Coordinates of C-alpha atoms (C1' of nucleotides) in Angstrom, one line a residue:
Chain A
X17 CA 27.2 -8.0 9.3
X18 CA 25.5 -10.3 6.8
X19 CA 23.7 -9.0 3.8
X20 CA 20.4 -9.9 5.3
X21 CA 21.1 -7.7 8.3
X22 CA 22.3 -4.7 6.3
X23 CA 19.3 -2.4 5.6
X24 CA 21.3 -0.8 2.7
X25 CA 21.3 -4.0 0.7
X26 CA 18.4 -4.6 -1.6
X27 CA 17.9 -8.1 -0.5
X28 CA 17.6 -7.0 3.1
X29 CA 14.7 -8.7 4.8
X30 CA 13.0 -6.5 7.3
X31 CA 12.4 -8.4 10.5
X32 CA 8.9 -8.5 11.7
X33 CA 7.0 -10.1 14.5
X34 CA 5.5 -12.8 12.3
X35 CA 8.9 -13.9 11.1
X36 CA 10.0 -13.9 14.7
X37 CA 7.2 -16.2 15.6
X38 CA 8.0 -18.5 12.7
X39 CA 11.7 -18.6 13.7
X40 CA 10.7 -19.5 17.2
X41 CA 8.3 -22.2 16.0
X42 CA 11.1 -23.6 13.8
X43 CA 13.6 -23.5 16.7
X44 CA 11.2 -25.5 18.8
X45 CA 10.8 -28.0 16.1
X46 CA 7.1 -27.4 15.8
X47 CA 7.1 -27.6 12.0
X48 CA 9.0 -29.5 9.4
X49 CA 8.3 -26.8 6.8
X50 CA 6.4 -23.6 6.6
X51 CA 3.2 -23.3 4.7
X52 CA 1.2 -20.1 4.2
X53 CA -1.7 -19.1 2.0
X54 CA -3.2 -16.1 0.3
X55 CA -7.0 -16.5 0.6
X56 CA -8.9 -13.8 -1.4
X57 CA -12.6 -13.9 -1.7
X58 CA -13.4 -13.6 -5.4
X59 CA -15.9 -10.7 -5.0
X60 CA -13.8 -7.9 -6.3
X61 CA -10.3 -7.0 -7.7
X62 CA -7.2 -7.0 -5.6
X63 CA -5.8 -3.7 -4.4
X64 CA -2.5 -2.7 -2.9
X65 CA -3.6 -3.7 0.5
X66 CA -3.9 -7.3 -0.8
X67 CA -0.4 -6.8 -2.3
X68 CA 0.9 -6.3 1.2
X69 CA -0.6 -9.7 2.2
X70 CA 0.6 -11.4 -1.0
X71 CA 4.1 -10.1 -0.5
X72 CA 4.0 -11.2 3.1
X73 CA 2.7 -14.7 2.5
X74 CA 4.5 -15.6 -0.7
X75 CA 7.6 -13.8 0.6
X76 CA 7.7 -15.9 3.8
X77 CA 7.2 -19.1 1.7
X78 CA 10.1 -18.1 -0.5
X79 CA 12.5 -17.2 2.4
X80 CA 11.7 -20.2 4.4
X81 CA 11.7 -22.5 1.4
X82 CA 8.1 -23.4 2.2
X83 CA 5.0 -23.1 0.1
X84 CA 2.2 -20.5 -0.3
X85 CA -1.2 -21.6 -1.6
X86 CA -3.5 -19.5 -3.6
X87 CA -6.9 -20.3 -2.2
X88 CA -10.2 -18.7 -3.1
X89 CA -12.5 -18.2 -0.2
X90 CA -15.7 -18.8 -2.1
X91 CA -18.3 -19.6 0.5
X92 CA -20.7 -16.8 -0.4
X93 CA -22.0 -17.5 -3.9
X94 CA -24.1 -14.3 -3.9
X95 CA -21.1 -12.0 -4.3
X96 CA -18.5 -14.2 -6.0
X97 CA -17.9 -14.9 -9.7
X98 CA -15.4 -16.2 -12.2
X99 CA -14.4 -12.8 -13.6
X100 CA -12.9 -12.0 -10.2
X101 CA -11.2 -15.3 -9.9
X102 CA -9.4 -14.8 -13.2
X103 CA -8.6 -11.2 -12.4
X104 CA -7.1 -12.1 -9.1
X105 CA -5.0 -14.9 -10.6
X106 CA -3.7 -12.5 -13.2
X107 CA -2.8 -9.9 -10.6
X108 CA -1.0 -12.3 -8.3
X109 CA 0.9 -13.7 -11.2
X110 CA 1.7 -10.2 -12.5
X111 CA 3.1 -9.3 -9.1
X112 CA 5.6 -12.1 -9.7
X113 CA 4.3 -15.0 -7.6
X114 CA 3.7 -18.5 -8.7
X115 CA 1.4 -20.9 -6.9
X116 CA 2.1 -23.8 -9.2
X117 CA -0.2 -26.7 -8.5
X118 CA -1.3 -25.1 -5.3
X119 CA -4.5 -23.5 -6.5
X120 CA -7.4 -24.2 -4.2
X121 CA -11.0 -23.3 -3.6
X122 CA -12.8 -23.5 -0.3
X123 CA -15.7 -24.8 -2.4
X124 CA -13.6 -27.8 -3.2
X125 CA -14.0 -28.7 0.5
X126 CA -17.8 -28.4 0.7
X127 CA -18.2 -32.2 1.0
X128 CA -15.5 -32.5 3.7
X129 CA -16.8 -29.4 5.5
X130 CA -20.3 -31.0 5.6
X131 CA -18.7 -34.2 7.1
X132 CA -17.0 -32.2 9.8
X133 CA -20.3 -30.5 10.6
X134 CA -21.9 -33.9 11.1
X135 CA -19.0 -34.8 13.4
X136 CA -19.7 -31.7 15.4
X137 CA -23.3 -32.5 15.7
X138 CA -22.5 -36.1 16.8
X139 CA -20.2 -34.7 19.4
X140 CA -23.0 -32.5 20.6
X141 CA -21.0 -29.4 19.6
X142 CA -23.4 -28.1 17.0
X143 CA -27.2 -27.9 16.6
X144 CA -29.8 -26.9 14.1
X145 CA -31.4 -23.6 15.2
X146 CA -34.8 -22.3 14.0
X147 CA -34.3 -18.8 15.2
X148 CA -34.5 -16.3 12.3
X149 CA -31.8 -13.7 11.7
X150 CA -33.5 -11.1 13.8
X151 CA -34.1 -13.5 16.7
X152 CA -30.5 -14.6 16.6
X153 CA -29.4 -11.0 17.0
X154 CA -31.7 -10.5 19.9
X155 CA -30.6 -13.7 21.6
X156 CA -26.9 -12.7 21.1
X157 CA -27.0 -10.1 23.8
X158 CA -24.9 -6.9 23.6
X159 CA -21.3 -5.9 24.1
X160 CA -22.0 -5.6 27.8
X161 CA -24.8 -8.1 28.4
X162 CA -24.6 -11.9 27.9
X163 CA -26.8 -13.6 25.4
X164 CA -29.6 -16.1 25.9
X165 CA -29.4 -19.7 24.8
X166 CA -31.5 -20.6 21.8
X167 CA -34.5 -22.8 22.6
X168 CA -33.2 -25.2 20.0
X169 CA -29.8 -25.5 21.7
X170 CA -30.5 -28.9 23.3
X171 CA -32.1 -30.6 20.4
X172 CA -31.2 -34.3 20.5
X173 CA -28.3 -35.3 18.3
X174 CA -30.4 -37.6 16.1
X175 CA -32.9 -34.8 15.4
X176 CA -30.0 -32.4 14.5
X177 CA -28.6 -35.0 12.2
X178 CA -31.9 -35.5 10.5
X179 CA -32.6 -31.8 10.2
X180 CA -29.2 -31.1 8.9
X181 CA -29.5 -33.8 6.2
X182 CA -32.8 -32.3 5.2
X183 CA -31.3 -28.9 5.1
X184 CA -28.8 -30.1 2.6
X185 CA -31.5 -31.9 0.6
X186 CA -33.3 -28.6 0.2
X187 CA -36.3 -29.3 2.5
X188 CA -36.2 -25.8 4.1
X189 CA -36.4 -22.4 2.6
X190 CA -33.7 -19.6 3.1
X191 CA -33.4 -18.2 6.5
X192 CA -35.5 -20.8 8.3
X193 CA -32.7 -22.9 9.8
X194 CA -29.0 -22.6 10.5
X195 CA -26.4 -24.9 11.9
X196 CA -24.8 -23.3 15.0
X197 CA -21.8 -24.2 17.1
X198 CA -22.7 -24.8 20.7
X199 CA -20.1 -22.8 22.5
X200 CA -21.0 -20.1 25.1
X201 CA -23.8 -17.6 24.9
X202 CA -22.3 -15.7 27.9
X203 CA -18.9 -15.3 26.3
X204 CA -17.5 -11.7 26.4
X205 CA -16.4 -12.5 22.9
X206 CA -19.5 -12.3 20.7
X207 CA -17.9 -14.6 18.1
X208 CA -18.2 -17.4 20.6
X209 CA -22.0 -16.9 21.3
X210 CA -23.0 -19.9 19.2
X211 CA -21.9 -18.7 15.8
X212 CA -23.7 -19.7 12.7
X213 CA -21.8 -22.4 10.8
X214 CA -24.2 -23.0 7.9
X215 CA -26.9 -21.1 6.3
X216 CA -29.4 -22.0 3.5
X217 CA -29.1 -20.3 0.2
X218 CA -31.5 -21.5 -2.6
X219 CA -31.4 -20.3 -6.2
X220 CA -28.0 -18.9 -6.3
X221 CA -25.5 -20.4 -8.8
X222 CA -22.1 -20.9 -7.2
X223 CA -19.3 -20.1 -9.7
X224 CA -17.9 -23.6 -9.2
X225 CA -20.4 -25.9 -7.7
X226 CA -23.4 -24.5 -9.5
X227 CA -26.7 -25.5 -7.9
X228 CA -25.2 -28.6 -6.2
X229 CA -25.6 -27.0 -2.8
X230 CA -28.3 -25.0 -1.1
X231 CA -26.3 -25.1 2.1
X232 CA -23.2 -22.8 2.5
X233 CA -20.6 -22.8 5.3
X234 CA -19.6 -19.5 6.9
X235 CA -16.1 -18.0 6.8
X236 CA -15.5 -18.7 10.5
X237 CA -16.1 -22.4 10.0
X238 CA -14.6 -22.8 6.6
X239 CA -11.3 -20.9 7.0
X240 CA -9.7 -22.9 9.8
X241 CA -10.7 -26.2 8.2
X242 CA -9.4 -25.2 4.8
X243 CA -6.1 -24.1 6.4
X244 CA -5.8 -27.4 8.3
X245 CA -6.7 -29.5 5.2
X246 CA -3.9 -27.8 3.3
X247 CA -1.4 -28.2 6.1
X248 CA -1.0 -24.4 6.5
X249 CA 1.3 -23.7 9.5
X250 CA 0.8 -20.0 9.8
X251 CA -2.5 -18.4 8.8
X252 CA -1.9 -14.7 8.4
X253 CA -4.8 -12.3 8.3
X254 CA -5.7 -8.8 9.2
X255 CA -6.4 -7.3 12.6
X256 CA -10.2 -7.4 12.4
X257 CA -10.1 -11.1 12.7
X258 CA -8.3 -11.1 16.0
X259 CA -11.5 -11.7 17.9
X260 CA -12.2 -14.6 15.6
X261 CA -9.0 -16.4 16.6
X262 CA -10.6 -18.2 19.6
X263 CA -13.3 -19.5 17.2
X264 CA -10.7 -20.5 14.7
X265 CA -8.9 -22.5 17.4
X266 CA -12.2 -23.9 18.6
X267 CA -13.1 -25.3 15.2
X268 CA -9.7 -26.8 14.6
X269 CA -9.8 -28.4 18.1
X270 CA -13.2 -29.9 17.8
X271 CA -13.0 -31.5 14.4
X272 CA -10.8 -34.3 13.1
X273 CA -8.5 -32.3 11.0
X274 CA -4.9 -33.3 10.3
X275 CA -3.2 -30.3 12.0
X276 CA -3.8 -27.1 13.9
X277 CA -2.6 -24.1 12.0
X278 CA -1.9 -20.9 13.9
X279 CA -3.7 -17.7 13.0
X280 CA -1.6 -14.5 13.3
X281 CA -3.0 -11.1 12.7
X282 CA -1.3 -8.0 11.3
X283 CA -2.6 -4.5 10.5
X284 CA -4.0 -3.7 7.1
X285 CA -2.5 -1.1 4.9
X286 CA -4.1 2.4 4.8
X287 CA -2.9 4.8 2.1
X288 CA -3.4 8.5 2.2
X289 CA -5.8 9.9 -0.4
X290 CA -7.1 6.5 -1.3
X291 CA -9.8 4.1 -0.1
X292 CA -9.0 0.5 0.4
X293 CA -12.1 -1.4 1.1
X294 CA -13.6 -3.6 -1.6
X295 CA -17.0 -2.2 -0.8
X296 CA -16.0 1.3 -1.6
X297 CA -13.9 0.4 -4.5
X298 CA -16.8 -1.6 -6.0
X299 CA -19.0 1.4 -5.4
X300 CA -16.6 3.7 -7.3
X301 CA -16.7 1.3 -10.3
X302 CA -20.4 0.6 -10.2
X303 CA -21.4 4.2 -9.8
X304 CA -19.2 5.4 -12.5
X305 CA -16.8 7.6 -10.6
X306 CA -14.0 5.8 -12.3
X307 CA -13.8 4.0 -15.6
X308 CA -13.4 0.5 -14.2
X309 CA -11.3 -1.6 -11.8
X310 CA -8.3 -0.8 -14.0
X311 CA -8.8 3.0 -14.0
X312 CA -5.3 4.3 -13.4
X313 CA -6.5 6.3 -10.4
X314 CA -7.6 3.2 -8.6
X315 CA -5.4 1.6 -5.9
X316 CA -6.3 -1.7 -7.4
X317 CA -3.4 -3.8 -8.8
X318 CA -5.0 -3.6 -12.2
X319 CA -5.3 0.2 -11.8
X320 CA -1.7 0.6 -10.7
X321 CA -0.6 -1.6 -13.6
X322 CA -2.4 0.5 -16.1
X323 CA -1.0 3.6 -14.4
X324 CA 2.5 2.3 -15.2
X325 CA 3.6 0.9 -11.8
X326 CA 5.9 -2.0 -12.0
X327 CA 5.4 -5.2 -10.0
X328 CA 8.9 -4.7 -8.5
X329 CA 8.1 -1.3 -7.2
X330 CA 4.9 -2.6 -5.6
X331 CA 6.8 -5.4 -3.9
X332 CA 9.5 -3.0 -2.7
X333 CA 6.8 -0.7 -1.4
X334 CA 5.2 -3.6 0.5
X335 CA 8.5 -4.5 2.0
X336 CA 9.3 -1.0 3.0
X337 CA 6.1 -0.3 4.9
X338 CA 6.7 -3.3 7.1
X339 CA 4.4 -5.6 9.0
X340 CA 3.1 -4.7 12.5
X341 CA -0.1 -4.6 14.5
X342 CA -0.1 -0.8 14.7
X343 CA -2.8 1.2 12.9
X344 CA -1.1 3.1 10.1
X345 CA -1.7 5.6 7.4
X346 CA 1.1 5.5 4.8
X347 CA 1.9 8.7 2.9
X348 CA 1.5 8.7 -0.8
X349 CA 5.1 10.0 -1.1
X350 CA 6.3 6.6 0.1
X351 CA 4.6 4.9 -2.9
X352 CA 5.6 7.5 -5.3
X353 CA 9.2 7.4 -4.2
X354 CA 9.3 3.7 -4.8
X355 CA 8.0 3.8 -8.4
X356 CA 10.3 6.8 -9.3
X357 CA 13.3 4.9 -7.9
X358 CA 12.5 1.8 -10.0
X359 CA 11.6 3.7 -13.2
X360 CA 14.6 6.0 -13.0
X361 CA 17.0 3.3 -13.4
X362 CA 15.2 1.1 -15.9
X363 CA 13.2 3.3 -18.2
X364 CA 14.5 5.2 -21.4
X365 CA 14.1 8.9 -21.7
X366 CA 12.2 10.7 -24.4
X367 CA 11.0 14.2 -25.1
X368 CA 7.4 15.1 -25.2
X369 CA 5.8 18.6 -25.3
X370 CA 2.6 18.5 -23.3
X371 CA 1.3 22.1 -23.8
X372 CA 2.8 23.2 -27.1
X373 CA 4.1 26.6 -27.9
X374 CA 5.6 27.2 -31.4
X375 CA 9.2 28.3 -31.5
X376 CA 10.8 29.4 -34.8
X377 CA 14.5 29.6 -35.2
X378 CA 15.1 32.5 -37.6
X379 CA 18.7 31.7 -37.8
X380 CA 18.2 28.2 -38.9
X381 CA 17.8 27.2 -42.6
X382 CA 14.2 26.3 -43.5
X383 CA 15.2 23.3 -45.5
X384 CA 17.6 21.8 -43.1
X385 CA 17.0 18.8 -40.9
X386 CA 19.7 17.6 -38.5
X387 CA 19.5 14.2 -36.9
X388 CA 20.9 14.6 -33.5
X389 CA 22.1 11.5 -31.6
X390 CA 20.9 11.6 -28.0
X391 CA 21.4 9.1 -25.2
X392 CA 18.4 7.1 -23.9
X393 CA 19.6 7.3 -20.4
X394 CA 21.8 9.9 -18.7
X395 CA 23.8 7.4 -16.7
X396 CA 23.2 4.0 -18.3
X397 CA 25.1 4.0 -21.6
X398 CA 24.1 0.4 -22.2
X399 CA 20.7 1.8 -23.0
X400 CA 22.1 3.3 -26.2
X401 CA 21.2 6.3 -28.2
X402 CA 18.5 7.4 -30.7
X403 CA 18.3 9.9 -33.5
X404 CA 16.1 12.9 -33.1
X405 CA 15.3 15.4 -35.9
X406 CA 16.1 19.1 -35.3
X407 CA 14.6 21.7 -37.6
X408 CA 13.8 25.4 -37.8
X409 CA 10.3 25.0 -36.3
X410 CA 9.9 23.5 -32.9
X411 CA 7.5 23.1 -30.1
X412 CA 8.4 23.8 -26.5
X413 CA 6.1 23.7 -23.4
X414 CA 4.2 26.9 -22.6
X415 CA 5.3 26.5 -19.0
X416 CA 8.9 26.9 -20.1
X417 CA 8.5 30.4 -21.3
X418 CA 7.6 33.5 -19.3
X419 CA 7.6 36.9 -20.8
X420 CA 7.9 38.5 -17.4
X421 CA 9.7 35.9 -15.3
X422 CA 9.2 35.4 -11.6
X423 CA 12.3 35.5 -9.5
X424 CA 14.4 32.4 -9.9
X425 CA 12.9 31.4 -13.2
X426 CA 15.7 29.9 -15.3
X427 CA 13.9 28.8 -18.4
X428 CA 13.2 30.9 -21.5
X429 CA 12.3 34.6 -21.2
X430 CA 11.9 37.4 -23.7
X431 CA 15.4 38.4 -24.8
X432 CA 17.0 35.5 -22.8
X433 CA 18.8 32.4 -23.6
X434 CA 18.1 28.8 -22.7
X435 CA 19.6 25.4 -23.6
X436 CA 17.4 23.2 -25.8
X437 CA 18.0 19.8 -24.3
X438 CA 20.4 17.7 -26.4
X439 CA 20.6 20.5 -28.9
X440 CA 21.5 24.2 -29.2
X441 CA 21.4 27.2 -27.0
X442 CA 18.7 29.6 -28.3
X443 CA 17.8 33.2 -27.6
X444 CA 14.3 34.6 -27.8
X445 CA 14.3 37.7 -30.0
X446 CA 10.6 38.3 -30.4
X447 CA 7.3 37.3 -28.8
X448 CA 4.4 37.0 -31.2
X449 CA 0.9 37.5 -29.7
X450 CA -2.6 37.4 -31.0
X451 CA -5.3 40.1 -30.6
X452 CA -6.0 39.0 -27.1
X453 CA -2.4 39.4 -26.1
X454 CA -1.8 35.7 -25.7
X455 CA 1.6 34.4 -26.7
X456 CA 1.2 32.3 -29.9
X457 CA 4.8 32.0 -31.1
X458 CA 8.4 32.7 -30.1
X459 CA 10.9 33.9 -32.6
X460 CA 14.4 32.8 -31.7
X461 CA 18.0 32.5 -32.9
X462 CA 20.3 29.7 -32.2
X463 CA 24.0 29.6 -31.4
X464 CA 25.5 27.1 -33.8
X465 CA 28.5 26.6 -31.7
X466 CA 26.7 25.1 -28.7
X467 CA 25.9 21.7 -29.9
X468 CA 27.4 19.3 -27.4
X469 CA 29.4 22.1 -25.7
X470 CA 28.8 25.1 -23.6
X471 CA 29.1 28.6 -25.0
X472 CA 32.1 30.7 -24.3
X473 CA 32.1 33.3 -21.7
X474 CA 28.5 32.8 -20.4
X475 CA 26.7 30.3 -18.4
X476 CA 23.3 29.0 -19.5
X477 CA 21.2 28.2 -16.4
X478 CA 18.1 26.6 -18.0
X479 CA 17.5 23.5 -20.0
X480 CA 14.2 22.9 -21.7
X481 CA 12.8 20.1 -23.8
X482 CA 11.4 20.4 -27.3
X483 CA 10.2 18.5 -30.3
X484 CA 10.6 19.3 -34.0
X485 CA 7.3 20.5 -35.4
X486 CA 7.4 18.8 -38.7
X487 CA 8.1 15.3 -37.4
X488 CA 6.2 15.6 -34.1
X489 CA 3.6 12.9 -33.3
X490 CA 0.3 14.2 -32.0
X491 CA -0.8 12.3 -29.0
X492 CA -3.2 12.3 -26.1
X493 CA -1.7 12.4 -22.6
X494 CA -3.6 11.7 -19.5
X495 CA -2.4 13.4 -16.3
X496 CA -3.5 11.6 -13.2
X497 CA -3.6 13.0 -9.7
X498 CA -4.8 11.5 -6.4
X499 CA -8.3 10.2 -6.6
X500 CA -9.3 11.9 -3.4
X501 CA -8.9 15.4 -2.2
X502 CA -8.3 14.6 1.4
X503 CA -5.9 12.2 3.1
X504 CA -8.7 10.1 4.8
X505 CA -11.7 9.9 2.5
X506 CA -14.9 9.5 4.5
X507 CA -13.3 10.4 7.8
X508 CA -15.6 11.9 10.4
X509 CA -18.7 10.1 9.0
X510 CA -18.7 11.9 5.7
X511 CA -19.7 10.2 2.5
X512 CA -16.3 9.2 1.0
X513 CA -17.7 10.1 -2.4
X514 CA -17.9 13.7 -1.4
X515 CA -14.1 13.6 -0.9
X516 CA -13.3 12.7 -4.5
X517 CA -10.8 15.0 -6.2
X518 CA -12.6 16.6 -9.1
X519 CA -9.3 17.2 -10.8
X520 CA -7.9 13.7 -10.6
X521 CA -7.7 13.4 -14.3
X522 CA -6.6 16.0 -16.9
X523 CA -6.7 14.8 -20.5
X524 CA -4.4 16.7 -22.8
X525 CA -5.5 16.0 -26.4
X526 CA -2.9 17.7 -28.4
X527 CA 0.6 16.9 -27.2
X528 CA 3.6 16.5 -29.4
X529 CA 6.0 13.6 -29.0
X530 CA 9.4 12.9 -30.5
X531 CA 8.8 10.7 -33.6
X532 CA 10.2 7.5 -32.1
X533 CA 7.4 7.3 -29.6
X534 CA 4.9 6.4 -32.4
X535 CA 6.3 2.9 -32.1
X536 CA 5.5 2.5 -28.4
X537 CA 3.3 -0.5 -27.6
X538 CA 0.8 -0.5 -24.8
X539 CA 2.7 -1.0 -21.5
X540 CA 5.9 0.6 -22.7
X541 CA 7.3 3.0 -20.2
X542 CA 9.3 6.2 -20.6
X543 CA 10.5 9.2 -18.7
X544 CA 9.4 12.2 -20.6
X545 CA 12.3 14.4 -19.6
X546 CA 11.4 17.1 -17.1
X547 CA 7.8 15.9 -16.9
X548 CA 7.6 12.5 -15.3
X549 CA 7.2 8.9 -16.0
X550 CA 4.6 7.8 -18.6
X551 CA 3.3 4.5 -19.9
X552 CA 1.5 3.8 -23.2
X553 CA -2.1 3.0 -22.4
X554 CA -4.0 0.1 -23.8
X555 CA -6.0 2.7 -25.8
X556 CA -2.9 3.6 -27.6
X557 CA -2.4 3.0 -31.4
X558 CA 0.4 4.1 -33.7
X559 CA -2.0 6.5 -35.3
X560 CA -3.1 7.9 -32.0
X561 CA -0.7 7.3 -29.2
X562 CA -2.1 7.6 -25.7
X563 CA 0.1 7.9 -22.6
X564 CA -0.7 7.8 -18.9
X565 CA 1.3 9.7 -16.5
X566 CA 2.5 7.3 -13.8
X567 CA 4.1 9.9 -11.6
X568 CA 5.7 13.3 -11.9
X569 CA 9.4 13.9 -11.4
X570 CA 10.3 15.2 -8.0
X571 CA 9.8 19.0 -8.5
X572 CA 11.5 21.3 -6.1
X573 CA 10.9 24.3 -8.3
X574 CA 7.1 24.2 -8.4
X575 CA 7.1 23.4 -4.8
X576 CA 9.1 26.5 -4.1
X577 CA 6.9 28.7 -6.2
X578 CA 3.7 27.1 -4.8
X579 CA 2.8 25.6 -8.1
Chain B
rU23 C1' -19.7 1.1 30.9
rG24 C1' -17.9 -6.3 28.1
rG25 C1' -14.0 -8.4 25.2
rG26 C1' -9.8 -8.1 21.8
rG27 C1' -5.7 -5.0 20.1
rC28 C1' -2.4 -0.8 19.5
rG29 C1' 0.6 3.7 21.3
rU30 C1' 9.1 4.9 19.4
rC31 C1' 10.8 11.7 14.8
rG32 C1' 5.6 14.9 10.2
rC33 C1' 4.7 9.4 7.9
rC34 C1' 6.3 4.0 7.9
rA35 C1' 9.3 1.3 11.2
rA36 C1' 13.8 -1.3 14.0
rG37 C1' 14.5 -2.2 19.1
rC38 C1' 12.9 -7.6 23.3
rG39 C1' 17.0 -4.6 30.4
rG40 C1' 23.1 -2.0 28.8
rU41 C1' 22.3 3.7 27.3
rA42 C1' 17.2 5.5 20.4
rA43 C1' 18.7 1.4 13.2
rG44 C1' 16.8 2.5 8.6
rG45 C1' 13.4 4.4 4.7
rC46 C1' 10.0 8.4 3.2
rA47 C1' 9.3 13.6 4.0
rC48 C1' 11.8 18.0 5.2
rA49 C1' 16.3 21.6 5.4
rG50 C1' 21.2 22.9 3.7
rG51 C1' 25.5 21.9 0.4
rG52 C1' 28.1 19.4 -4.1
rU53 C1' 27.8 17.3 -9.3
rU54 C1' 24.6 18.0 -13.5
rU55 C1' 22.7 19.9 -21.1
rU56 C1' 16.3 16.7 -17.0
rG57 C1' 14.9 22.8 -11.3
rA58 C1' 15.4 14.9 -12.3
rU59 C1' 19.0 11.4 -10.8
rC60 C1' 23.4 10.9 -7.8
rC61 C1' 26.5 12.4 -3.6
rC62 C1' 27.4 14.6 1.2
rU63 C1' 25.3 17.0 5.9
rG64 C1' 21.4 17.9 9.4
rC65 C1' 16.8 16.0 11.4
rA66 C1' 13.8 11.9 18.8
rU67 C1' 18.9 13.8 25.8
rA68 C1' 14.0 10.9 23.7
rC69 C1' 10.2 6.3 23.2
rC70 C1' 1.5 8.3 25.3
rC71 C1' 1.5 10.0 30.8
rA72 C1' 2.6 9.1 36.1
rG73 C1' 4.7 6.2 39.7
rG74 C1' 7.8 1.9 40.9
rU75 C1' 11.8 -2.2 40.3
rU76 C1' 17.1 -1.9 38.8
rC77 C1' 23.9 0.1 38.9
rG78 C1' 21.1 0.8 34.4
rA79 C1' 14.2 0.9 31.6
rA80 C1' 11.5 2.4 25.1
rU81 C1' 12.2 -2.5 26.9
rC82 C1' 10.0 -5.3 33.6
rC83 C1' 5.8 -3.9 37.3
rU84 C1' 1.4 -0.8 38.8
rG85 C1' -2.1 2.9 37.6
rG86 C1' -3.9 6.2 34.2
rC87 C1' -4.8 8.5 29.2
rG88 C1' -5.7 8.1 23.9
rC89 C1' -6.9 5.5 19.4
rC90 C1' -8.7 1.0 16.6
rC91 C1' -11.8 -3.5 16.1
rC92 C1' -16.3 -6.7 17.6
rA93 C1' -23.5 -7.2 18.6
rG94 C1' -23.9 -10.2 9.3
rC95 C1' -27.4 -16.4 8.4
rC96 C1' -20.3 -10.9 4.9
rA97 C1' -15.3 -12.1 4.6

RNA sequence: UGGGGCGUCGCCAAGCGGUAAGGCACAGGGUUUUGAUCCCUGCAUACCCAGGUUCGAAUCCUGGCGCCCCAGCCA
């Protein structure tokens, strides 16, 4: 069994139907080399569904030693802009892919596209139509009834040519004229009922061509030609374009392009408790439900990055979910497992108390400070050690103490013992409360003979983390949860916004971190022991550290207790 | 009720006529100064249903059923 066939190896390449098609094309000598492309429209930020496509397209190019172009599909100036172009480039790059010199824009082909349109007109395969939008819809027919031919369908070639030239020259206002392919108004495939190839758009500034054009080609016309011009062999897209394939093939067959790429469709990624359409994502940003495209709750690449996800984990996730044509809804647990797995092995540990409760060691000298040497990783000794101060007054997490413990609780209880992680075993001798009865402080004693060794004659079940009060760094910690409260937001015709999880963000403003964390730079990742994985946010400063929780640790205890 | 797709474990997904991979999740056990990690073990007599072909069918054929997509001068 070769490594590529063994699923246990990390470089295992999951077979999928697209790779099989490519293998077959190669076996039949249909291509000298493989060329794919990732063709985003710059009208929004990339999300994890795009990552699936990026990993697929760039991954195939890598494995077959071919190429993958980054091409912006910018044929609708109304919705597209440079900010998105730059953000998309950053995201693809961050994910670990390089397009080198192969950066393209569909708008770079506008002149050639225009030429091919003239060719179609000359061949009698396209015509200038004067039906307005509503009329075109009426003439198109319905799903079950054929359409009617446009009265302009048989306009003479010379007249079409003249009109088309005048359309380009700006002689007609928006919406008056379109260039349409002459295919078949009775086709059961609506996409073939004389689809619009060009529309008129005055007064919009295209992010690259400015006001040079008032005529813009449609996706169905632009995409196949762009692919052909770039020598793309396999044009991979999502399932909703399946019906467009015959039009794709028609365009490429009726115009003098250098080659005929093959379009193959796969199903898009759906993730539980998330929305994945640019329209909805844009809405969340524009309507202020999130703080921006990089809000850590967003499934956008920028959001996941700020949340603390690594590009490696995202790529692994995309490989694990596979590529098929079946509708799917991937569980959040799948994504979370991938990031935990990656972070567990590469990230240093640290101690941070999120909900502080003061703990005073009555048996420990007031003026004493011990510098304990603790490992940065429990299994990877190459990650070294760090010193942590230990003093009489500490903070522990409120959740690690219960005056009246529930069954199975193995942390600190009144009169009980617990191990302070990396330090001593302590016993709680007194619980201090305020007038309302709330616990405000724990008085404890420590067993000096338990540093780096277990006590004699008794077994300590629990281990809790802590931070020395005097040296602790006050910090803000943002706890994120799923953005939506239901697995399929908007299902059943509901407004997806009504499904937002009101508790998707908890901001803890007074957390205490071990002193070393003050030096963390934005983007630095840690495991706060027993809490989860965290990343220093871009809002973080040495004077005021801010950490985002990427994901919690797997927690079989709170699951058992229903917490 | 037109056309295009899809239906294999709770989720994702291999399989392509020779007798159901793997991952996630879950359950149990072991190690453990993170209730983490790690390590074992278990987890579809069964592949939407019904017929048929075959020595043999998840894989082929026929007929059903269910779900998704399409009537933008969006992509």
